[in-house]
Amino acid sequence: MTYTRNTMTAALAVFAMTTFSMAGASATALTPLPKETHINHSLMAGVVADKIRKACPGISARMFVVLHKMNGLKSYAVRKGYEEVKVRAFLKDPVEKARVKAMAAEYLTSHGAVVGNAESYCTLGREEIAKKSLIGQMLRAR
């Protein structure tokens, strides 16, 4: 299956927005969203996967896996009790978006990806796929 560059970007946006669309009543002592490790790690992993598949012509997105991960994260948020309105505000906040993108950029750099060097992204992508990491699960080597 071939996807355009914008398909995964759009899927990740849907991932982020619908992940929490069913979030229920708030719990009394929830971790603030910017500090909620699982949610932030998952969002960062999605951004990293998207950057890898955009930079490496030999790697593409596994869209069904992305959708499955989206549903799993949505279930996680519901179980935790995050309110939809707070999550939407978190996801739309430009400061938070920039923070997650910065986390992804740091991850990419610290794992050998070099802007402008497609092979460095391909190498990282293949490593993530081989490790079956969250990032690697969203990618497929062609």
mmCIF file with all atom_site columns, N, CA, C and O in Angstrom, residues 16-66:
data_model
loop_
_atom_site.group_PDB
_atom_site.id
_atom_site.type_symbol
_atom_site.label_atom_id
_atom_site.label_alt_id
_atom_site.label_comp_id
_atom_site.label_asym_id
_atom_site.label_entity_id
_atom_site.label_seq_id
_atom_site.pdbx_PDB_ins_code
_atom_site.Cartn_x
_atom_site.Cartn_y
_atom_site.Cartn_z
_atom_site.occupancy
_atom_site.B_iso_or_equiv
_atom_site.pdbx_formal_charge
_atom_site.auth_seq_id
_atom_site.auth_comp_id
_atom_site.auth_asym_id
_atom_site.auth_atom_id
_atom_site.pdbx_PDB_model_num
ATOM 1   N N  . ALA A 1 16 ? -3.885  11.707 17.475 1.00 0.00 ? 16 ALA A N  1
ATOM 2   C CA . ALA A 1 16 ? -3.820  12.590 18.637 1.00 0.00 ? 16 ALA A CA 1
ATOM 3   C C  . ALA A 1 16 ? -5.198  13.107 19.034 1.00 0.00 ? 16 ALA A C  1
ATOM 4   O O  . ALA A 1 16 ? -5.535  13.123 20.210 1.00 0.00 ? 16 ALA A O  1
ATOM 5   N N  . MET A 1 17 ? -6.004  13.508 18.063 1.00 0.00 ? 17 MET A N  1
ATOM 6   C CA . MET A 1 17 ? -7.294  14.102 18.381 1.00 0.00 ? 17 MET A CA 1
ATOM 7   C C  . MET A 1 17 ? -8.311  13.066 18.849 1.00 0.00 ? 17 MET A C  1
ATOM 8   O O  . MET A 1 17 ? -9.048  13.294 19.791 1.00 0.00 ? 17 MET A O  1
ATOM 9   N N  . THR A 1 18 ? -8.371  11.916 18.181 1.00 0.00 ? 18 THR A N  1
ATOM 10  C CA . THR A 1 18 ? -9.378  10.935 18.553 1.00 0.00 ? 18 THR A CA 1
ATOM 11  C C  . THR A 1 18 ? -8.933  10.029 19.672 1.00 0.00 ? 18 THR A C  1
ATOM 12  O O  . THR A 1 18 ? -9.749  9.356  20.274 1.00 0.00 ? 18 THR A O  1
ATOM 13  N N  . THR A 1 19 ? -7.669  10.038 19.965 1.00 0.00 ? 19 THR A N  1
ATOM 14  C CA . THR A 1 19 ? -7.168  9.239  21.070 1.00 0.00 ? 19 THR A CA 1
ATOM 15  C C  . THR A 1 19 ? -7.952  9.535  22.336 1.00 0.00 ? 19 THR A C  1
ATOM 16  O O  . THR A 1 19 ? -8.239  8.655  23.123 1.00 0.00 ? 19 THR A O  1
ATOM 17  N N  . PHE A 1 20 ? -8.311  10.776 22.478 1.00 0.00 ? 20 PHE A N  1
ATOM 18  C CA . PHE A 1 20 ? -8.934  11.192 23.714 1.00 0.00 ? 20 PHE A CA 1
ATOM 19  C C  . PHE A 1 20 ? -10.388 11.616 23.550 1.00 0.00 ? 20 PHE A C  1
ATOM 20  O O  . PHE A 1 20 ? -10.976 12.117 24.489 1.00 0.00 ? 20 PHE A O  1
ATOM 21  N N  . SER A 1 21 ? -10.978 11.403 22.391 1.00 0.00 ? 21 SER A N  1
ATOM 22  C CA . SER A 1 21 ? -12.315 11.926 22.153 1.00 0.00 ? 21 SER A CA 1
ATOM 23  C C  . SER A 1 21 ? -13.370 11.286 23.037 1.00 0.00 ? 21 SER A C  1
ATOM 24  O O  . SER A 1 21 ? -14.416 11.859 23.252 1.00 0.00 ? 21 SER A O  1
ATOM 25  N N  . MET A 1 22 ? -13.078 10.132 23.561 1.00 0.00 ? 22 MET A N  1
ATOM 26  C CA . MET A 1 22 ? -14.037 9.452  24.414 1.00 0.00 ? 22 MET A CA 1
ATOM 27  C C  . MET A 1 22 ? -13.644 9.516  25.895 1.00 0.00 ? 22 MET A C  1
ATOM 28  O O  . MET A 1 22 ? -14.243 8.840  26.719 1.00 0.00 ? 22 MET A O  1
ATOM 29  N N  . ALA A 1 23 ? -12.652 10.303 26.224 1.00 0.00 ? 23 ALA A N  1
ATOM 30  C CA . ALA A 1 23 ? -12.191 10.354 27.609 1.00 0.00 ? 23 ALA A CA 1
ATOM 31  C C  . ALA A 1 23 ? -13.326 10.767 28.530 1.00 0.00 ? 23 ALA A C  1
ATOM 32  O O  . ALA A 1 23 ? -14.068 11.687 28.242 1.00 0.00 ? 23 ALA A O  1
ATOM 33  N N  . GLY A 1 24 ? -13.453 10.077 29.633 1.00 0.00 ? 24 GLY A N  1
ATOM 34  C CA . GLY A 1 24 ? -14.572 10.258 30.541 1.00 0.00 ? 24 GLY A CA 1
ATOM 35  C C  . GLY A 1 24 ? -14.302 11.240 31.656 1.00 0.00 ? 24 GLY A C  1
ATOM 36  O O  . GLY A 1 24 ? -13.467 12.126 31.556 1.00 0.00 ? 24 GLY A O  1
ATOM 37  N N  . ALA A 1 25 ? -15.013 11.041 32.733 1.00 0.00 ? 25 ALA A N  1
ATOM 38  C CA . ALA A 1 25 ? -14.926 11.928 33.885 1.00 0.00 ? 25 ALA A CA 1
ATOM 39  C C  . ALA A 1 25 ? -13.521 11.927 34.468 1.00 0.00 ? 25 ALA A C  1
ATOM 40  O O  . ALA A 1 25 ? -12.812 10.943 34.413 1.00 0.00 ? 25 ALA A O  1
ATOM 41  N N  . SER A 1 26 ? -13.168 13.061 35.034 1.00 0.00 ? 26 SER A N  1
ATOM 42  C CA . SER A 1 26 ? -11.808 13.169 35.558 1.00 0.00 ? 26 SER A CA 1
ATOM 43  C C  . SER A 1 26 ? -11.682 12.467 36.900 1.00 0.00 ? 26 SER A C  1
ATOM 44  O O  . SER A 1 26 ? -12.607 12.405 37.678 1.00 0.00 ? 26 SER A O  1
ATOM 45  N N  . ALA A 1 27 ? -10.510 11.951 37.117 1.00 0.00 ? 27 ALA A N  1
ATOM 46  C CA . ALA A 1 27 ? -10.185 11.393 38.417 1.00 0.00 ? 27 ALA A CA 1
ATOM 47  C C  . ALA A 1 27 ? -9.662  12.520 39.281 1.00 0.00 ? 27 ALA A C  1
ATOM 48  O O  . ALA A 1 27 ? -9.299  13.580 38.791 1.00 0.00 ? 27 ALA A O  1
ATOM 49  N N  . THR A 1 28 ? -9.624  12.297 40.576 1.00 0.00 ? 28 THR A N  1
ATOM 50  C CA . THR A 1 28 ? -9.244  13.386 41.464 1.00 0.00 ? 28 THR A CA 1
ATOM 51  C C  . THR A 1 28 ? -7.761  13.723 41.416 1.00 0.00 ? 28 THR A C  1
ATOM 52  O O  . THR A 1 28 ? -7.391  14.862 41.600 1.00 0.00 ? 28 THR A O  1
ATOM 53  N N  . ALA A 1 29 ? -6.890  12.746 41.184 1.00 0.00 ? 29 ALA A N  1
ATOM 54  C CA . ALA A 1 29 ? -5.455  13.017 41.260 1.00 0.00 ? 29 ALA A CA 1
ATOM 55  C C  . ALA A 1 29 ? -4.733  12.558 39.996 1.00 0.00 ? 29 ALA A C  1
ATOM 56  O O  . ALA A 1 29 ? -3.840  11.734 40.053 1.00 0.00 ? 29 ALA A O  1
ATOM 57  N N  . LEU A 1 30 ? -5.128  13.093 38.874 1.00 0.00 ? 30 LEU A N  1
ATOM 58  C CA . LEU A 1 30 ? -4.472  12.731 37.612 1.00 0.00 ? 30 LEU A CA 1
ATOM 59  C C  . LEU A 1 30 ? -3.145  13.469 37.478 1.00 0.00 ? 30 LEU A C  1
ATOM 60  O O  . LEU A 1 30 ? -3.022  14.624 37.875 1.00 0.00 ? 30 LEU A O  1
ATOM 61  N N  . THR A 1 31 ? -2.201  12.791 36.886 1.00 0.00 ? 31 THR A N  1
ATOM 62  C CA . THR A 1 31 ? -0.935  13.422 36.544 1.00 0.00 ? 31 THR A CA 1
ATOM 63  C C  . THR A 1 31 ? -1.218  14.486 35.487 1.00 0.00 ? 31 THR A C  1
ATOM 64  O O  . THR A 1 31 ? -1.960  14.218 34.540 1.00 0.00 ? 31 THR A O  1
ATOM 65  N N  . PRO A 1 32 ? -0.658  15.679 35.603 1.00 0.00 ? 32 PRO A N  1
ATOM 66  C CA . PRO A 1 32 ? -0.865  16.681 34.547 1.00 0.00 ? 32 PRO A CA 1
ATOM 67  C C  . PRO A 1 32 ? -0.414  16.100 33.203 1.00 0.00 ? 32 PRO A C  1
ATOM 68  O O  . PRO A 1 32 ? 0.606   15.405 33.129 1.00 0.00 ? 32 PRO A O  1
ATOM 69  N N  . LEU A 1 33 ? -1.165  16.343 32.158 1.00 0.00 ? 33 LEU A N  1
ATOM 70  C CA . LEU A 1 33 ? -0.881  15.745 30.853 1.00 0.00 ? 33 LEU A CA 1
ATOM 71  C C  . LEU A 1 33 ? 0.551   15.951 30.364 1.00 0.00 ? 33 LEU A C  1
ATOM 72  O O  . LEU A 1 33 ? 1.151   15.022 29.832 1.00 0.00 ? 33 LEU A O  1
ATOM 73  N N  . PRO A 1 34 ? 1.162   17.120 30.557 1.00 0.00 ? 34 PRO A N  1
ATOM 74  C CA . PRO A 1 34 ? 2.548   17.267 30.098 1.00 0.00 ? 34 PRO A CA 1
ATOM 75  C C  . PRO A 1 34 ? 3.541   16.363 30.830 1.00 0.00 ? 34 PRO A C  1
ATOM 76  O O  . PRO A 1 34 ? 4.659   16.177 30.378 1.00 0.00 ? 34 PRO A O  1
ATOM 77  N N  . LYS A 1 35 ? 3.105   15.785 31.949 1.00 0.00 ? 35 LYS A N  1
ATOM 78  C CA . LYS A 1 35 ? 3.995   14.911 32.721 1.00 0.00 ? 35 LYS A CA 1
ATOM 79  C C  . LYS A 1 35 ? 3.548   13.447 32.667 1.00 0.00 ? 35 LYS A C  1
ATOM 80  O O  . LYS A 1 35 ? 4.187   12.600 33.292 1.00 0.00 ? 35 LYS A O  1
ATOM 81  N N  . GLU A 1 36 ? 2.474   13.147 31.958 1.00 0.00 ? 36 GLU A N  1
ATOM 82  C CA . GLU A 1 36 ? 1.968   11.779 31.879 1.00 0.00 ? 36 GLU A CA 1
ATOM 83  C C  . GLU A 1 36 ? 2.866   11.009 30.910 1.00 0.00 ? 36 GLU A C  1
ATOM 84  O O  . GLU A 1 36 ? 2.825   11.213 29.703 1.00 0.00 ? 36 GLU A O  1
ATOM 85  N N  . THR A 1 37 ? 3.693   10.161 31.450 1.00 0.00 ? 37 THR A N  1
ATOM 86  C CA . THR A 1 37 ? 4.760   9.509  30.695 1.00 0.00 ? 37 THR A CA 1
ATOM 87  C C  . THR A 1 37 ? 4.260   8.710  29.503 1.00 0.00 ? 37 THR A C  1
ATOM 88  O O  . THR A 1 37 ? 4.772   8.869  28.390 1.00 0.00 ? 37 THR A O  1
ATOM 89  N N  . HIS A 1 38 ? 3.300   7.840  29.704 1.00 0.00 ? 38 HIS A N  1
ATOM 90  C CA . HIS A 1 38 ? 2.847   6.954  28.620 1.00 0.00 ? 38 HIS A CA 1
ATOM 91  C C  . HIS A 1 38 ? 2.268   7.754  27.453 1.00 0.00 ? 38 HIS A C  1
ATOM 92  O O  . HIS A 1 38 ? 2.593   7.488  26.292 1.00 0.00 ? 38 HIS A O  1
ATOM 93  N N  . ILE A 1 39 ? 1.427   8.713  27.752 1.00 0.00 ? 39 ILE A N  1
ATOM 94  C CA . ILE A 1 39 ? 0.809   9.517  26.693 1.00 0.00 ? 39 ILE A CA 1
ATOM 95  C C  . ILE A 1 39 ? 1.871   10.313 25.942 1.00 0.00 ? 39 ILE A C  1
ATOM 96  O O  . ILE A 1 39 ? 1.905   10.313 24.707 1.00 0.00 ? 39 ILE A O  1
ATOM 97  N N  . ASN A 1 40 ? 2.773   10.962 26.661 1.00 0.00 ? 40 ASN A N  1
ATOM 98  C CA . ASN A 1 40 ? 3.817   11.759 26.011 1.00 0.00 ? 40 ASN A CA 1
ATOM 99  C C  . ASN A 1 40 ? 4.777   10.895 25.208 1.00 0.00 ? 40 ASN A C  1
ATOM 100 O O  . ASN A 1 40 ? 5.174   11.256 24.102 1.00 0.00 ? 40 ASN A O  1
ATOM 101 N N  . HIS A 1 41 ? 5.152   9.748  25.749 1.00 0.00 ? 41 HIS A N  1
ATOM 102 C CA . HIS A 1 41 ? 6.038   8.830  25.022 1.00 0.00 ? 41 HIS A CA 1
ATOM 103 C C  . HIS A 1 41 ? 5.363   8.350  23.737 1.00 0.00 ? 41 HIS A C  1
ATOM 104 O O  . HIS A 1 41 ? 5.998   8.294  22.683 1.00 0.00 ? 41 HIS A O  1
ATOM 105 N N  . SER A 1 42 ? 4.081   8.033  23.823 1.00 0.00 ? 42 SER A N  1
ATOM 106 C CA . SER A 1 42 ? 3.357   7.557  22.643 1.00 0.00 ? 42 SER A CA 1
ATOM 107 C C  . SER A 1 42 ? 3.257   8.632  21.571 1.00 0.00 ? 42 SER A C  1
ATOM 108 O O  . SER A 1 42 ? 3.446   8.360  20.377 1.00 0.00 ? 42 SER A O  1
ATOM 109 N N  . LEU A 1 43 ? 2.963   9.862  21.989 1.00 0.00 ? 43 LEU A N  1
ATOM 110 C CA . LEU A 1 43 ? 2.893   10.967 21.026 1.00 0.00 ? 43 LEU A CA 1
ATOM 111 C C  . LEU A 1 43 ? 4.258   11.227 20.396 1.00 0.00 ? 43 LEU A C  1
ATOM 112 O O  . LEU A 1 43 ? 4.375   11.418 19.184 1.00 0.00 ? 43 LEU A O  1
ATOM 113 N N  . MET A 1 44 ? 5.307   11.204 21.228 1.00 0.00 ? 44 MET A N  1
ATOM 114 C CA . MET A 1 44 ? 6.670   11.402 20.723 1.00 0.00 ? 44 MET A CA 1
ATOM 115 C C  . MET A 1 44 ? 7.035   10.296 19.734 1.00 0.00 ? 44 MET A C  1
ATOM 116 O O  . MET A 1 44 ? 7.596   10.559 18.673 1.00 0.00 ? 44 MET A O  1
ATOM 117 N N  . ALA A 1 45 ? 6.681   9.054  20.051 1.00 0.00 ? 45 ALA A N  1
ATOM 118 C CA . ALA A 1 45 ? 6.977   7.928  19.162 1.00 0.00 ? 45 ALA A CA 1
ATOM 119 C C  . ALA A 1 45 ? 6.283   8.107  17.814 1.00 0.00 ? 45 ALA A C  1
ATOM 120 O O  . ALA A 1 45 ? 6.868   7.819  16.757 1.00 0.00 ? 45 ALA A O  1
ATOM 121 N N  . GLY A 1 46 ? 5.067   8.601  17.833 1.00 0.00 ? 46 GLY A N  1
ATOM 122 C CA . GLY A 1 46 ? 4.357   8.857  16.581 1.00 0.00 ? 46 GLY A CA 1
ATOM 123 C C  . GLY A 1 46 ? 5.047   9.912  15.738 1.00 0.00 ? 46 GLY A C  1
ATOM 124 O O  . GLY A 1 46 ? 5.171   9.765  14.518 1.00 0.00 ? 46 GLY A O  1
ATOM 125 N N  . VAL A 1 47 ? 5.534   10.965 16.378 1.00 0.00 ? 47 VAL A N  1
ATOM 126 C CA . VAL A 1 47 ? 6.253   12.014 15.650 1.00 0.00 ? 47 VAL A CA 1
ATOM 127 C C  . VAL A 1 47 ? 7.563   11.466 15.086 1.00 0.00 ? 47 VAL A C  1
ATOM 128 O O  . VAL A 1 47 ? 7.909   11.721 13.931 1.00 0.00 ? 47 VAL A O  1
ATOM 129 N N  . VAL A 1 48 ? 8.290   10.679 15.883 1.00 0.00 ? 48 VAL A N  1
ATOM 130 C CA . VAL A 1 48 ? 9.546   10.094 15.414 1.00 0.00 ? 48 VAL A CA 1
ATOM 131 C C  . VAL A 1 48 ? 9.285   9.182  14.217 1.00 0.00 ? 48 VAL A C  1
ATOM 132 O O  . VAL A 1 48 ? 9.987   9.257  13.201 1.00 0.00 ? 48 VAL A O  1
ATOM 133 N N  . ALA A 1 49 ? 8.284   8.317  14.321 1.00 0.00 ? 49 ALA A N  1
ATOM 134 C CA . ALA A 1 49 ? 7.959   7.410  13.216 1.00 0.00 ? 49 ALA A CA 1
ATOM 135 C C  . ALA A 1 49 ? 7.620   8.200  11.956 1.00 0.00 ? 49 ALA A C  1
ATOM 136 O O  . ALA A 1 49 ? 8.057   7.845  10.849 1.00 0.00 ? 49 ALA A O  1
ATOM 137 N N  . ASP A 1 50 ? 6.858   9.267  12.121 1.00 0.00 ? 50 ASP A N  1
ATOM 138 C CA . ASP A 1 50 ? 6.483   10.097 10.981 1.00 0.00 ? 50 ASP A CA 1
ATOM 139 C C  . ASP A 1 50 ? 7.715   10.735 10.341 1.00 0.00 ? 50 ASP A C  1
ATOM 140 O O  . ASP A 1 50 ? 7.857   10.760 9.114  1.00 0.00 ? 50 ASP A O  1
ATOM 141 N N  . LYS A 1 51 ? 8.629   11.248 11.157 1.00 0.00 ? 51 LYS A N  1
ATOM 142 C CA . LYS A 1 51 ? 9.867   11.860 10.633 1.00 0.00 ? 51 LYS A CA 1
ATOM 143 C C  . LYS A 1 51 ? 10.711  10.823 9.893  1.00 0.00 ? 51 LYS A C  1
ATOM 144 O O  . LYS A 1 51 ? 11.266  11.117 8.834  1.00 0.00 ? 51 LYS A O  1
ATOM 145 N N  . ILE A 1 52 ? 10.813  9.618  10.456 1.00 0.00 ? 52 ILE A N  1
ATOM 146 C CA . ILE A 1 52 ? 11.607  8.570  9.815  1.00 0.00 ? 52 ILE A CA 1
ATOM 147 C C  . ILE A 1 52 ? 11.011  8.210  8.466  1.00 0.00 ? 52 ILE A C  1
ATOM 148 O O  . ILE A 1 52 ? 11.723  8.163  7.460  1.00 0.00 ? 52 ILE A O  1
ATOM 149 N N  . ARG A 1 53 ? 9.711   7.979  8.413  1.00 0.00 ? 53 ARG A N  1
ATOM 150 C CA . ARG A 1 53 ? 9.116   7.548  7.139  1.00 0.00 ? 53 ARG A CA 1
ATOM 151 C C  . ARG A 1 53 ? 9.138   8.668  6.101  1.00 0.00 ? 53 ARG A C  1
ATOM 152 O O  . ARG A 1 53 ? 9.199   8.402  4.904  1.00 0.00 ? 53 ARG A O  1
ATOM 153 N N  . LYS A 1 54 ? 9.145   9.926  6.529  1.00 0.00 ? 54 LYS A N  1
ATOM 154 C CA . LYS A 1 54 ? 9.258   11.031 5.580  1.00 0.00 ? 54 LYS A CA 1
ATOM 155 C C  . LYS A 1 54 ? 10.679  11.171 5.045  1.00 0.00 ? 54 LYS A C  1
ATOM 156 O O  . LYS A 1 54 ? 10.875  11.520 3.888  1.00 0.00 ? 54 LYS A O  1
ATOM 157 N N  . ALA A 1 55 ? 11.666  10.908 5.894  1.00 0.00 ? 55 ALA A N  1
ATOM 158 C CA . ALA A 1 55 ? 13.067  11.105 5.512  1.00 0.00 ? 55 ALA A CA 1
ATOM 159 C C  . ALA A 1 55 ? 13.661  9.909  4.785  1.00 0.00 ? 55 ALA A C  1
ATOM 160 O O  . ALA A 1 55 ? 14.610  10.069 4.014  1.00 0.00 ? 55 ALA A O  1
ATOM 161 N N  . CYS A 1 56 ? 13.130  8.713  5.028  1.00 0.00 ? 56 CYS A N  1
ATOM 162 C CA . CYS A 1 56 ? 13.703  7.495  4.445  1.00 0.00 ? 56 CYS A CA 1
ATOM 163 C C  . CYS A 1 56 ? 12.787  6.936  3.366  1.00 0.00 ? 56 CYS A C  1
ATOM 164 O O  . CYS A 1 56 ? 11.688  6.466  3.667  1.00 0.00 ? 56 CYS A O  1
ATOM 165 N N  . PRO A 1 57 ? 13.240  6.949  2.129  1.00 0.00 ? 57 PRO A N  1
ATOM 166 C CA . PRO A 1 57 ? 12.387  6.451  1.050  1.00 0.00 ? 57 PRO A CA 1
ATOM 167 C C  . PRO A 1 57 ? 12.112  4.944  1.126  1.00 0.00 ? 57 PRO A C  1
ATOM 168 O O  . PRO A 1 57 ? 11.165  4.463  0.514  1.00 0.00 ? 57 PRO A O  1
ATOM 169 N N  . GLY A 1 58 ? 12.887  4.208  1.888  1.00 0.00 ? 58 GLY A N  1
ATOM 170 C CA . GLY A 1 58 ? 12.697  2.764  1.998  1.00 0.00 ? 58 GLY A CA 1
ATOM 171 C C  . GLY A 1 58 ? 11.822  2.330  3.160  1.00 0.00 ? 58 GLY A C  1
ATOM 172 O O  . GLY A 1 58 ? 11.674  1.144  3.427  1.00 0.00 ? 58 GLY A O  1
ATOM 173 N N  . ILE A 1 59 ? 11.227  3.289  3.855  1.00 0.00 ? 59 ILE A N  1
ATOM 174 C CA . ILE A 1 59 ? 10.379  2.973  5.004  1.00 0.00 ? 59 ILE A CA 1
ATOM 175 C C  . ILE A 1 59 ? 9.040   3.683  4.838  1.00 0.00 ? 59 ILE A C  1
ATOM 176 O O  . ILE A 1 59 ? 8.982   4.839  4.428  1.00 0.00 ? 59 ILE A O  1
ATOM 177 N N  . SER A 1 60 ? 7.983   2.955  5.156  1.00 0.00 ? 60 SER A N  1
ATOM 178 C CA . SER A 1 60 ? 6.642   3.532  5.070  1.00 0.00 ? 60 SER A CA 1
ATOM 179 C C  . SER A 1 60 ? 5.888   3.268  6.368  1.00 0.00 ? 60 SER A C  1
ATOM 180 O O  . SER A 1 60 ? 6.373   2.562  7.249  1.00 0.00 ? 60 SER A O  1
ATOM 181 N N  . ALA A 1 61 ? 4.712   3.833  6.453  1.00 0.00 ? 61 ALA A N  1
ATOM 182 C CA . ALA A 1 61 ? 3.877   3.687  7.644  1.00 0.00 ? 61 ALA A CA 1
ATOM 183 C C  . ALA A 1 61 ? 3.050   2.415  7.579  1.00 0.00 ? 61 ALA A C  1
ATOM 184 O O  . ALA A 1 61 ? 2.617   2.002  6.506  1.00 0.00 ? 61 ALA A O  1
ATOM 185 N N  . ARG A 1 62 ? 2.832   1.819  8.736  1.00 0.00 ? 62 ARG A N  1
ATOM 186 C CA . ARG A 1 62 ? 1.900   0.692  8.879  1.00 0.00 ? 62 ARG A CA 1
ATOM 187 C C  . ARG A 1 62 ? 0.624   1.290  9.463  1.00 0.00 ? 62 ARG A C  1
ATOM 188 O O  . ARG A 1 62 ? 0.450   1.348  10.674 1.00 0.00 ? 62 ARG A O  1
ATOM 189 N N  . MET A 1 63 ? -0.258  1.759  8.578  1.00 0.00 ? 63 MET A N  1
ATOM 190 C CA . MET A 1 63 ? -1.411  2.540  8.993  1.00 0.00 ? 63 MET A CA 1
ATOM 191 C C  . MET A 1 63 ? -2.356  1.774  9.917  1.00 0.00 ? 63 MET A C  1
ATOM 192 O O  . MET A 1 63 ? -2.913  2.349  10.855 1.00 0.00 ? 63 MET A O  1
ATOM 193 N N  . PHE A 1 64 ? -2.554  0.487  9.690  1.00 0.00 ? 64 PHE A N  1
ATOM 194 C CA . PHE A 1 64 ? -3.437  -0.263 10.572 1.00 0.00 ? 64 PHE A CA 1
ATOM 195 C C  . PHE A 1 64 ? -2.859  -0.346 11.983 1.00 0.00 ? 64 PHE A C  1
ATOM 196 O O  . PHE A 1 64 ? -3.589  -0.298 12.963 1.00 0.00 ? 64 PHE A O  1
ATOM 197 N N  . VAL A 1 65 ? -1.556  -0.442 12.083 1.00 0.00 ? 65 VAL A N  1
ATOM 198 C CA . VAL A 1 65 ? -0.908  -0.460 13.397 1.00 0.00 ? 65 VAL A CA 1
ATOM 199 C C  . VAL A 1 65 ? -1.063  0.906  14.061 1.00 0.00 ? 65 VAL A C  1
ATOM 200 O O  . VAL A 1 65 ? -1.352  0.993  15.258 1.00 0.00 ? 65 VAL A O  1
ATOM 201 N N  . VAL A 1 66 ? -0.880  1.972  13.294 1.00 0.00 ? 66 VAL A N  1
ATOM 202 C CA . VAL A 1 66 ? -1.058  3.318  13.844 1.00 0.00 ? 66 VAL A CA 1
ATOM 203 C C  . VAL A 1 66 ? -2.477  3.454  14.405 1.00 0.00 ? 66 VAL A C  1
ATOM 204 O O  . VAL A 1 66 ? -2.670  3.950  15.526 1.00 0.00 ? 66 VAL A O  1
#
